[in-house]
Short mmCIF file of C-alpha atoms and ligand atoms in Angstrom, two decimals:
data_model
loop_
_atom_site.label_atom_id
_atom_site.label_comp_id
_atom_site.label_asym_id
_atom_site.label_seq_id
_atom_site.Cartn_x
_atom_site.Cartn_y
_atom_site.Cartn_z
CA UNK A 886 16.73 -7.30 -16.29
CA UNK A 887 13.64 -9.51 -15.57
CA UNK A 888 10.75 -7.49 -13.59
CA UNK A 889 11.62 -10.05 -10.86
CA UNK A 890 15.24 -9.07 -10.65
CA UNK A 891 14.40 -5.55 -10.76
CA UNK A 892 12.10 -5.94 -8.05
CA UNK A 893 14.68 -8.45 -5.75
CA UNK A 894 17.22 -5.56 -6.45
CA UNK A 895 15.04 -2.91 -5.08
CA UNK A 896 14.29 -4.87 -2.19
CA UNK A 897 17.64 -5.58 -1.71
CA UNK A 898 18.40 -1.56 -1.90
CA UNK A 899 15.73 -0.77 0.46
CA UNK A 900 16.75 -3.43 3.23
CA UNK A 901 20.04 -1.37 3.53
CA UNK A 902 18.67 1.96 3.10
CA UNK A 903 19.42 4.82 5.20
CA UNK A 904 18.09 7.51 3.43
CA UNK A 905 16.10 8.97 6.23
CA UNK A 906 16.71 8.35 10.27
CA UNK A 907 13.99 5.55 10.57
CA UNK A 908 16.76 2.85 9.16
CA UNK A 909 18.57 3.39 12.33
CA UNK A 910 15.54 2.70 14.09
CA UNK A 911 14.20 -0.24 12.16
CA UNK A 912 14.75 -4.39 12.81
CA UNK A 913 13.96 -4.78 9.51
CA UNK A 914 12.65 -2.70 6.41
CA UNK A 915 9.21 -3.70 4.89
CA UNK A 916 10.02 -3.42 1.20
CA UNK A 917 6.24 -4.90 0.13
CA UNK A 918 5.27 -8.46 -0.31
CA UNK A 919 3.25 -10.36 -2.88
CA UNK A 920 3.00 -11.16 -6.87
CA UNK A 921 5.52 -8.68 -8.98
CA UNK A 922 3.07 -9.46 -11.86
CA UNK A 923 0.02 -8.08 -9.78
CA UNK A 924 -3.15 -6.71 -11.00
CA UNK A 925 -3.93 -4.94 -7.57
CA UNK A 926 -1.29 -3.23 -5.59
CA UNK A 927 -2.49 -1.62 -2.10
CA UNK A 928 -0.80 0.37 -0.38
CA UNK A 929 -0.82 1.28 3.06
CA UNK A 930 0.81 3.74 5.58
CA UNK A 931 4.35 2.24 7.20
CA UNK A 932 5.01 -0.74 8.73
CA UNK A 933 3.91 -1.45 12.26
CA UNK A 934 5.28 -3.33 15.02
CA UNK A 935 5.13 -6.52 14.02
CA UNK A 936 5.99 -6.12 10.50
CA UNK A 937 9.02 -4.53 11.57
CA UNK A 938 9.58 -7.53 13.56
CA UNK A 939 8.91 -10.03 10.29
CA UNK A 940 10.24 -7.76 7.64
CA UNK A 941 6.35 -8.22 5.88
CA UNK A 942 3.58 -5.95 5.27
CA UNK A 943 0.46 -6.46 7.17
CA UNK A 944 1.10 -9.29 9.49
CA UNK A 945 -0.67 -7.91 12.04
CA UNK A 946 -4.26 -7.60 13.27
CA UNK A 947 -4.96 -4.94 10.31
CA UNK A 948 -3.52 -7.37 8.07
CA UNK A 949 -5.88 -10.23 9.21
CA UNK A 950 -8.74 -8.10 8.36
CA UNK A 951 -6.91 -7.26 4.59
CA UNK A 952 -6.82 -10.96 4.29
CA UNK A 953 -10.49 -11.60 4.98
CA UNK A 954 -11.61 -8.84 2.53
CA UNK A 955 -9.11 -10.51 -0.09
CA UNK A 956 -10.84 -13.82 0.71
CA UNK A 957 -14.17 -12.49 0.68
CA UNK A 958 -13.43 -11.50 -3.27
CA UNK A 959 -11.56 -14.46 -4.29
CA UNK A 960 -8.27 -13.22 -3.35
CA UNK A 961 -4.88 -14.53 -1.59
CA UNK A 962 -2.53 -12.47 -1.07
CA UNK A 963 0.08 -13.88 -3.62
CA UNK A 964 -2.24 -12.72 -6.17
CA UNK A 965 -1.57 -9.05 -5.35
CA UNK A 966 0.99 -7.29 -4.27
CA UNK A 967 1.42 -5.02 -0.77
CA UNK A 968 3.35 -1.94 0.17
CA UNK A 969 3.50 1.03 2.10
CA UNK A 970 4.75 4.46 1.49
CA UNK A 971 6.93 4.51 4.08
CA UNK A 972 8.94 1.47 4.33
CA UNK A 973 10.50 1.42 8.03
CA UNK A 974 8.52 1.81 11.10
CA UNK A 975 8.08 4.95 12.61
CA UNK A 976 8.78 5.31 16.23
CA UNK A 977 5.45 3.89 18.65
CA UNK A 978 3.51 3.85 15.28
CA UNK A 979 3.63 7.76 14.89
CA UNK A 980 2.53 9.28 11.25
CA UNK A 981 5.41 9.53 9.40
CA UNK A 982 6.62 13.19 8.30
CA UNK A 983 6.70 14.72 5.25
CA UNK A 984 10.76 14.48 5.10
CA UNK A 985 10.65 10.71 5.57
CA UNK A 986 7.64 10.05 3.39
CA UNK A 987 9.77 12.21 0.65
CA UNK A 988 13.01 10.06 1.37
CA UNK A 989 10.72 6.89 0.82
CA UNK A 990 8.02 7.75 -1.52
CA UNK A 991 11.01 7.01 -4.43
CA UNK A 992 10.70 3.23 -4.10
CA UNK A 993 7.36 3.14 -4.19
CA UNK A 994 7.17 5.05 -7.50
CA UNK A 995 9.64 2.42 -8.55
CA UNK A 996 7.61 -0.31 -7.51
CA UNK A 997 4.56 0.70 -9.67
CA UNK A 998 6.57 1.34 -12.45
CA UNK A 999 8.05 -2.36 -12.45
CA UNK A 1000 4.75 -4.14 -11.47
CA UNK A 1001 2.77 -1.82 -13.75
CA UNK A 1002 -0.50 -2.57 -11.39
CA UNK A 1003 -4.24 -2.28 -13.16
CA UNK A 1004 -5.61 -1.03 -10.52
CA UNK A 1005 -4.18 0.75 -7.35
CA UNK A 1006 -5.95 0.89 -3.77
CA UNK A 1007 -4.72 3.42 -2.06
CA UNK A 1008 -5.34 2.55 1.95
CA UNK A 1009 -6.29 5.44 4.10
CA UNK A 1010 -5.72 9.29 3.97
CA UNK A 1011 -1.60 9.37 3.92
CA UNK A 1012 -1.50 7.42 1.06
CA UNK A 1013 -4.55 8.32 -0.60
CA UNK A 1014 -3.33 12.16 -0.55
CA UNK A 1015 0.08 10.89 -1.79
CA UNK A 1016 -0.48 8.91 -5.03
CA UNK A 1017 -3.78 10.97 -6.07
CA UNK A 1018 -1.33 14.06 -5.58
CA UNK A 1019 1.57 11.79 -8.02
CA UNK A 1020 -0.93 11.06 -10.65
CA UNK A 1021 -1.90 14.76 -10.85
CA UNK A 1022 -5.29 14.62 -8.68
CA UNK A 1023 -6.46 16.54 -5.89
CA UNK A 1024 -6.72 14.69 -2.79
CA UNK A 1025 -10.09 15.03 -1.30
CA UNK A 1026 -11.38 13.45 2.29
CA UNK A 1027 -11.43 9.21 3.20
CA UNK A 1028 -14.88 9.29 3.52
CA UNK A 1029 -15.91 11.52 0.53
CA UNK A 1030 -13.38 9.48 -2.41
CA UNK A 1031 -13.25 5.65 -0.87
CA UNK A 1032 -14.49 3.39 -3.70
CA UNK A 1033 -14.55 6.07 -6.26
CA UNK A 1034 -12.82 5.31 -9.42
CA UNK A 1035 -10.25 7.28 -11.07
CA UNK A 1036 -8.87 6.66 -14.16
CA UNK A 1037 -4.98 7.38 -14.12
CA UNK A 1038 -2.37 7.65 -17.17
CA UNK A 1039 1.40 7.08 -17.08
CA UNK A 1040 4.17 5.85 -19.59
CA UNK A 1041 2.82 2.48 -19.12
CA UNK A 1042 -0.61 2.96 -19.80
CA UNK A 1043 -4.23 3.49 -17.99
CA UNK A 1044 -4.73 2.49 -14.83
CA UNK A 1045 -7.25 3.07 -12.27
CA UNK A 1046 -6.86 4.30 -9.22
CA UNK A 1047 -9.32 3.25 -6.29
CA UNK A 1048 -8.89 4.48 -2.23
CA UNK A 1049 -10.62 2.91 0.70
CA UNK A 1050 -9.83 3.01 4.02
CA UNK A 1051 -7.06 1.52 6.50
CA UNK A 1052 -7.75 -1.76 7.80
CA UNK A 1053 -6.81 -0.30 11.00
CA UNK A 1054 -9.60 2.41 11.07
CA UNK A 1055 -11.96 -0.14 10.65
CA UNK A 1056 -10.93 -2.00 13.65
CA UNK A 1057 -11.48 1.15 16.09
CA UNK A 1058 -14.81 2.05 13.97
CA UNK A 1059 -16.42 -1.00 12.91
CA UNK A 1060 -19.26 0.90 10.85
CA UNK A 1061 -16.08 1.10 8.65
CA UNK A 1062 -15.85 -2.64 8.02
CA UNK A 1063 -18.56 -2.51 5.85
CA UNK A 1064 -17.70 0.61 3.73
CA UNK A 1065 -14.31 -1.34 3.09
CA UNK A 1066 -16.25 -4.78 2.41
CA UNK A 1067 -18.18 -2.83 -0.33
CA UNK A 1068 -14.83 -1.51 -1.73
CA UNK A 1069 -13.35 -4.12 -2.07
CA UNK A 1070 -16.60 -5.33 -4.04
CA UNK A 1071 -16.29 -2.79 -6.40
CA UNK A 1072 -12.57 -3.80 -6.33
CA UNK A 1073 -13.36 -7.66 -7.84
CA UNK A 1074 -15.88 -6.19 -10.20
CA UNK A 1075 -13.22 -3.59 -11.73
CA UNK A 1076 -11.09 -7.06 -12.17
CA UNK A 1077 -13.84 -8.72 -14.84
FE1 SF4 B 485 15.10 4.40 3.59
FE2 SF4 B 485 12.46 4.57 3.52
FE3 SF4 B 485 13.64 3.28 5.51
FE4 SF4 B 485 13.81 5.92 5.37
S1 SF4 B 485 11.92 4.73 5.69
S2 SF4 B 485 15.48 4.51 5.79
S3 SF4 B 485 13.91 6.25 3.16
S4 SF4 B 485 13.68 2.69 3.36
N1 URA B 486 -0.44 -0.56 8.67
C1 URA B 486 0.10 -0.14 7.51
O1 URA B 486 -0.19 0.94 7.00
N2 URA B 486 0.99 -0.92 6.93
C2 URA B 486 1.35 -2.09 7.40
O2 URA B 486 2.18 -2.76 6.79
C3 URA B 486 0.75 -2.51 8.62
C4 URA B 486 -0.13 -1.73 9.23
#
């Protein structure tokens, strides 16, 4: 199969999972959205209200500030592609547990093994702590690791792995804006 059928079937699988009790819960699943040939896949917490309206990642006010730091590097957001680790909505926005982030996590190991991703931007502390814990690193605090650089190996190759924080922490602490603006710098100049 074609990385683009693999990646429809997945979708497909995860729109009728129930592998955890937030897919009774759910209007729709949030399998990811964006290129399946992507350099750059980010990935965020779980989907929030309105992407569990719209079945997309990132449609909502955090996602309008992910699309002005693509922008602001020469980025849309067809050239990357966007997930969570979690990929139904927990109840009023609540952290998801460890059970349901270990039901879920599977698909998004999946997902990076089909795109194959260069580089990886982990967004905020949940997932941050979960794929620098997958690719055998210790997980260390938000503010202490953002826009460092580590370099990553797997069947497919090297990749780098670079966190920063949530959109959404930046919106409650604007001092953050810039720290993510300066990421996502270091972000276009790991792309040349
Ligand atoms: Fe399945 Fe993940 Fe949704 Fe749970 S959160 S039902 S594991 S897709
Ligand atoms: N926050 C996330 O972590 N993911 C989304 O898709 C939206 C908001």
């Amino acid at each position: 199969m074609s990385r683009e059928e693999l990646m429809v079937a997945l979708e497909e699988r995860i729109q009728n999972c129930q592998k955890c009790p937030l897919g009774r819960l759910r209007t729709n699943a949030v399998p990811g959205a964006g290129s399946y040939t992507a350099k750059i896949m980010f990935v965020g917490e779980a989907p929030g209200y309105w992407e569990d309206q719209k079945g997309l990642p990132f449609v909502g006010r955090a996602g309008r500030l992910l699309d002005e730091l693509l922008k602001e590097i020469g980025l849309e957001r067809r050239d990357v592609y966007i997930t969570n680790i979690v990929k139904c909505r927990p109840p009023n926005n609540r952290d998801p547990t460890d059970d349901e982030i270990k039901a879920c996590a599977p698909y998004l190991d999946r997902q990076i093994d089909i795109i194959r991703p260069r580089v990886i931007v982990p967004l905020g502390r949940h997932s941050m702590a979960y794929i620098l814990r997958k690719f055998g690193f210790e997980p260390a605090p938000i503010s202490k690791i953002h826009g460092k650089t580590l370099e990553a190996r797997t069947l497919f190759g090297k990749f780098v792995i670079m966190p920063s924080y949530h959109p959404a922490a930046a919106l409650y602490k604007p001092p953050l804006r810039e720290e993510l603006r300066k990421d996502f710098q270091k972000l276009k100049a790991l792309l040349e």
